[in-house]
Coordinates of C-alpha atoms and ligand atoms in Angstrom, one line a residue:
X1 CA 32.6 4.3 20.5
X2 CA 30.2 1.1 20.9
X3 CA 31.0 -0.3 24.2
X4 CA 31.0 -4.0 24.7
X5 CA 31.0 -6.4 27.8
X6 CA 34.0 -8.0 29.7
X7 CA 35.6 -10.5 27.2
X8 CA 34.1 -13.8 27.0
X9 CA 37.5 -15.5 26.6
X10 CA 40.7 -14.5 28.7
X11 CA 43.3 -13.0 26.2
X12 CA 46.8 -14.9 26.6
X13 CA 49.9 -12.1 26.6
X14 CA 53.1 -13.7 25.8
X15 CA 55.2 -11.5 27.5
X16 CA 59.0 -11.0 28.3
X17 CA 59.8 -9.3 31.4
X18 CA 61.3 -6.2 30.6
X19 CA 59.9 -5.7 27.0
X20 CA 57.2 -4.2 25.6
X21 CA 54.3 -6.3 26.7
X22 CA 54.2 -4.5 29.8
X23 CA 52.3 -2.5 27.8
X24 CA 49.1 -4.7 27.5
X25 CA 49.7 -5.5 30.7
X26 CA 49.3 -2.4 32.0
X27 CA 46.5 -1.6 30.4
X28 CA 44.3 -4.6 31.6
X29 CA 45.2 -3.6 35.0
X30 CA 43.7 -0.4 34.6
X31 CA 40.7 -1.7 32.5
X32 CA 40.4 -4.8 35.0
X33 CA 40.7 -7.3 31.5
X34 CA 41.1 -10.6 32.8
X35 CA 44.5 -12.7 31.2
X36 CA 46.6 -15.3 31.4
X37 CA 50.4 -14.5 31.2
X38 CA 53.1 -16.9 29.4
X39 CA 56.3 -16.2 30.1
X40 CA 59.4 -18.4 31.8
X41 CA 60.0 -15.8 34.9
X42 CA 64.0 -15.0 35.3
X43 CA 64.6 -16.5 31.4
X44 CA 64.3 -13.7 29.0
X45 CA 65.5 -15.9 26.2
X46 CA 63.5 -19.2 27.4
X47 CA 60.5 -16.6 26.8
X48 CA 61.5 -15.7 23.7
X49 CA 61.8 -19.5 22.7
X50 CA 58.5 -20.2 23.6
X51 CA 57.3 -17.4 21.8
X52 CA 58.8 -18.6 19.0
X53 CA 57.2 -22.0 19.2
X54 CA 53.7 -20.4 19.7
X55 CA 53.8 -17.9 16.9
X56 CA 56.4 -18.5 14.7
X57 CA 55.3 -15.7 11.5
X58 CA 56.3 -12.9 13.8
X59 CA 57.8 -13.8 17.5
X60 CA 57.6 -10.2 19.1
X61 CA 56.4 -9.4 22.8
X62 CA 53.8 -8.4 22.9
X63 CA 51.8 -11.2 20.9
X64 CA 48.3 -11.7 22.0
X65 CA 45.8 -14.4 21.6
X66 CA 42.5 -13.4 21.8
X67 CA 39.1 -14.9 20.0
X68 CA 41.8 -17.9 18.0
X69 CA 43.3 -14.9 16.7
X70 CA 47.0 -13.7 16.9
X71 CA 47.9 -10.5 17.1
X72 CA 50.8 -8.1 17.7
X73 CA 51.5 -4.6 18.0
X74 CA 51.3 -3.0 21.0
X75 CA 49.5 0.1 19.7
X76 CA 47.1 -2.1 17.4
X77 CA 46.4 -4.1 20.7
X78 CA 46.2 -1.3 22.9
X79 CA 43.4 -0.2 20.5
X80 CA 42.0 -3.1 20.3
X81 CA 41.6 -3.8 24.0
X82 CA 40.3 0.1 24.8
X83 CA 37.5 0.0 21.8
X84 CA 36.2 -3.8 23.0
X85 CA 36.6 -2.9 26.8
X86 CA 37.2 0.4 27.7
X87 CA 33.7 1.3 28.2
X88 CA 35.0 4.7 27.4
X89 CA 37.9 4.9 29.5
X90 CA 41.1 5.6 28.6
X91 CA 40.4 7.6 25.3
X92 CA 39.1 10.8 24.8
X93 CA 35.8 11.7 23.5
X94 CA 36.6 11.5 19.4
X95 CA 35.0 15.3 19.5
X96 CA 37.8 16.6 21.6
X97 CA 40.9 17.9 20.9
X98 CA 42.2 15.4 23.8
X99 CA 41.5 13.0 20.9
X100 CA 44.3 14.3 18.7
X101 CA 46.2 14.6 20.7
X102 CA 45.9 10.6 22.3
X103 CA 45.9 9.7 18.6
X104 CA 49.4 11.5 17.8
X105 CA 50.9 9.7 20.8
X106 CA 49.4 6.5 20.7
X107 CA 51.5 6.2 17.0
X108 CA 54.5 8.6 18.1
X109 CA 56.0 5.8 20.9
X110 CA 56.4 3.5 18.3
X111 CA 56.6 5.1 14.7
X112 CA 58.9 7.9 15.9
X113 CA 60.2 7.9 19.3
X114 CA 61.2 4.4 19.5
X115 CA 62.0 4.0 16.0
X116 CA 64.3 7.1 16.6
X117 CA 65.9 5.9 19.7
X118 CA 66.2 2.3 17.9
X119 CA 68.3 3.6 14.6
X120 CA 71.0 5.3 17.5
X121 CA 71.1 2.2 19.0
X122 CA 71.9 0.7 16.1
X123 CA 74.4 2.8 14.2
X124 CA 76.2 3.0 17.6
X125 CA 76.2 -0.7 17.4
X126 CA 77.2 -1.2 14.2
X127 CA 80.1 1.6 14.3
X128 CA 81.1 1.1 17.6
X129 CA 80.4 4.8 18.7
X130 CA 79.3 5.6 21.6
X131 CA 75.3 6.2 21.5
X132 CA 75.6 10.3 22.7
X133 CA 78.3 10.6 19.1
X134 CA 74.9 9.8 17.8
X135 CA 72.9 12.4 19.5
X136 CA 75.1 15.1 17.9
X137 CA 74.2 13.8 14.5
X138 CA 70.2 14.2 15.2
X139 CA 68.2 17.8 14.6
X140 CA 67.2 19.0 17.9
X141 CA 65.3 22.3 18.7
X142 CA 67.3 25.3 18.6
X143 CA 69.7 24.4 15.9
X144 CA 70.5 25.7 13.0
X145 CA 67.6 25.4 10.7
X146 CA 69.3 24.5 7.7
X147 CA 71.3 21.8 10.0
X148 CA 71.4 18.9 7.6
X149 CA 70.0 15.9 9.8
X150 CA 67.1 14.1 10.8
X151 CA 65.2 14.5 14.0
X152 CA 67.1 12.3 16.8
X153 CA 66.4 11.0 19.9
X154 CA 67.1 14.3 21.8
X155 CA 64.9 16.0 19.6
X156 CA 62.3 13.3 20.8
X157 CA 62.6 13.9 24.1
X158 CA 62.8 17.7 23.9
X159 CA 59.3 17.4 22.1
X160 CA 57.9 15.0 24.8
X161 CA 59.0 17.8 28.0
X162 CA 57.4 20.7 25.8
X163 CA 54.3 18.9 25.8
X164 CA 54.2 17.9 29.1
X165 CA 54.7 21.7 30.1
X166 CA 51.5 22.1 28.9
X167 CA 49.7 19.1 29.4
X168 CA 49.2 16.4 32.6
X169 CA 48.9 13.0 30.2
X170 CA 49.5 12.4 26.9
X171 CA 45.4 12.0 26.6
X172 CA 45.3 15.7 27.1
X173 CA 43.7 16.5 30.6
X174 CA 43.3 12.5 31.7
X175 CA 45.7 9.9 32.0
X176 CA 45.0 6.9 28.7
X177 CA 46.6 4.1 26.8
X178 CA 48.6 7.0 25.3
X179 CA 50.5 7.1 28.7
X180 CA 51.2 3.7 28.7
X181 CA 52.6 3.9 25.2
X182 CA 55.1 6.5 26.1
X183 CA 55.9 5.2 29.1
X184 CA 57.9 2.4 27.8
X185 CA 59.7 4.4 25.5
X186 CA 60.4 7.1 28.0
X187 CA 61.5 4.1 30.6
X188 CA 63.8 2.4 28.1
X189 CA 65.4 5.5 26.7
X190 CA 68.1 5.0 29.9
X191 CA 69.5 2.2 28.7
X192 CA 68.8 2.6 24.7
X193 CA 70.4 5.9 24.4
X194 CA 71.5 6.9 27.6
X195 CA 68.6 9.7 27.8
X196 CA 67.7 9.8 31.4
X197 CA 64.0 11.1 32.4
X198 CA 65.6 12.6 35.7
X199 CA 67.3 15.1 33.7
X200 CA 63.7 16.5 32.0
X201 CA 61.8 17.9 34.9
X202 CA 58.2 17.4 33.5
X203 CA 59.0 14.3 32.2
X204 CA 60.5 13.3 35.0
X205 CA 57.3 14.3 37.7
X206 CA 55.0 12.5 34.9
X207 CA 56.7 9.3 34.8
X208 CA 56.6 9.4 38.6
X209 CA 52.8 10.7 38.6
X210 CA 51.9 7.6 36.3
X211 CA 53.9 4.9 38.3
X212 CA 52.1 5.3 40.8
X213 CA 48.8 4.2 39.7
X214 CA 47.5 0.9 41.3
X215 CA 46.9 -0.4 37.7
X216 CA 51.1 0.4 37.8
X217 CA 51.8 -1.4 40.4
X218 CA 50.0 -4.4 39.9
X219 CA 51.1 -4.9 36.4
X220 CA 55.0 -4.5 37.7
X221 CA 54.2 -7.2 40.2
X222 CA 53.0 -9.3 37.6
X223 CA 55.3 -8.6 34.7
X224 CA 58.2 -8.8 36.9
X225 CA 57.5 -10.9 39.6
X226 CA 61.7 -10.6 40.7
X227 CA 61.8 -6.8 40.9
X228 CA 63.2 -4.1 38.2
X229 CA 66.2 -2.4 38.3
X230 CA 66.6 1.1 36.7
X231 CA 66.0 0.6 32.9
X232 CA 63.0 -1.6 34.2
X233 CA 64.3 -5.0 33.5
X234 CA 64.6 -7.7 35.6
X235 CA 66.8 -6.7 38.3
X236 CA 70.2 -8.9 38.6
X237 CA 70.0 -10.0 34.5
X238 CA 72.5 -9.4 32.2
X239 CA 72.1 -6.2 30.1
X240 CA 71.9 -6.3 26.7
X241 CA 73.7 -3.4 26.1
X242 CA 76.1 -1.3 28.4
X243 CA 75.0 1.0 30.6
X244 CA 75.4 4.8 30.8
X245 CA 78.3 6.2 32.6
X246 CA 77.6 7.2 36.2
X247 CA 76.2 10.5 37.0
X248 CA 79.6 12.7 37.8
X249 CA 81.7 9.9 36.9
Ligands
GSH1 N1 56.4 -2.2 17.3 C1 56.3 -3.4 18.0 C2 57.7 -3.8 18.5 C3 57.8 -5.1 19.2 C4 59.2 -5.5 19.6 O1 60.2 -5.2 18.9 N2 59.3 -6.2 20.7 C5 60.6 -6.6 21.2 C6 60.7 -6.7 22.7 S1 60.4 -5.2 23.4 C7 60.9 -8.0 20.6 O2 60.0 -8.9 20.7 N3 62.0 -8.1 19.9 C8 62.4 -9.4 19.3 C9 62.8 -9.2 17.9 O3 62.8 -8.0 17.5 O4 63.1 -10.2 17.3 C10 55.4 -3.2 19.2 O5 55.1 -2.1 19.6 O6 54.8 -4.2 19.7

């Protein structure tokens, strides 16, 4: 991969605290990518509004401005930001079979795992049934083969603890942008479909493992300047949808 210098020109993240453009965020941390953040701090939807204003076509967080261009995706800007930037850090060597394996979960946190988790959410929504009636409807791991059904959230996360059983980060053997694509969707799943990491013991030591990066920390303190609560929104807001029972309630 042809390594370039620092960016010329800051990038601009429209972010909304809570959402997805933690992601990017993130990831400059750990690259040390200088940008400017937009977002109205404690007003989800007054972030939303200006994103709207700004871009319109397609107002999704994350949107990035970078070079006059727009762009969004957080996997296409991940990418993006790693190839220009990275110097060769966080992605694996394209010879290695760490490669495959980044590549696979770079696309899996959005394409299946989120996309999965998302369609529960929504049935349930839709239906009014709870989200875990939907888990029972997914194909998981040890079912019946000939079960009818398409691979579910559970089946999702089942997939991500195997994994990590056998491997540290989601780059293979070091920590990449892979990580940070999965940890959203790992994060979120709490509130999304009431799939908590604590229950999944290598998921659980992982997500722990990863927060605790510097680049971590300074990204939370700049995506969420008021604190998170436990699905990693902005603590004392409104949810958007209601929250899983209570352990032993
Ligand atoms: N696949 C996109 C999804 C982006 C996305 O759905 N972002 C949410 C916030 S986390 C959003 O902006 N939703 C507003 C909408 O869907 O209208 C990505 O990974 O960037």
């Amino acid at each position: 991969m042809v390594a370039s210098d620092a960016p010329t020109e800051r990038i601009t993240i429209y972010h909304i605290e809570g959402r997805r453009s933690f992601r990017v965020i993130w990831l400059c941390e750990e690259l040390g990518i200088p940008y400017d953040l937009i977002f109205k701090a404690g007003d989800v939807l007054g972030s939303m509004v200006q994103l709207r204003k700004e871009y319109p076509l397609m107002p999704m967080a994350p949107t990035i401005r970078l070079g006059g261009e727009f762009m969004v995706e957080s996997g296409a800007i991940l990418d993006v930001l790693v190839a220009r930037y990275g110097r060769g850090r966080l992605i694996p060597p394209v010879q290695s079979n760490d490669y495959l394996k980044h590549t696979q979960w770079m696309h899996f946190a959005e394409a299946t795992a989120m996309s999965r988790m998302a369609t529960d959410r929504f049935v349930a929504l839709a239906t009014g049934v709870e989200v875990t009636a939907m888990q029972t409807v997914g194909y998981r791991l040890g079912e019946p083969i000939d079960k009818p059904a398409l691979v579910g959230s559970l089946g999702v996360f089942d997939y991500i603890e195997d994994y990590l059983t056998k491997n540290p980060y989601f780059g293979g053997t070091e920590f990449t942008a892979a990580d940070i694509m999965i940890h959203y969707a790992v994060r979120g799943a709490k509130l999304l479909v009431w799939i908590d990491a604590a229950d999944y013991p290598h998921i659980a030591e992982w997500k722990c493992r990863v927060e605790s990066r510097p680049a971590f920390e300074r990204a939370a303190e700049a995506a969420l300047p008021g604190g998170s609560d436990e699905f990693g929104l902005p603590a004392g807001m409104p949810l958007p949808f209601s929250p899983p029972p209570q352990k032993g309630a």
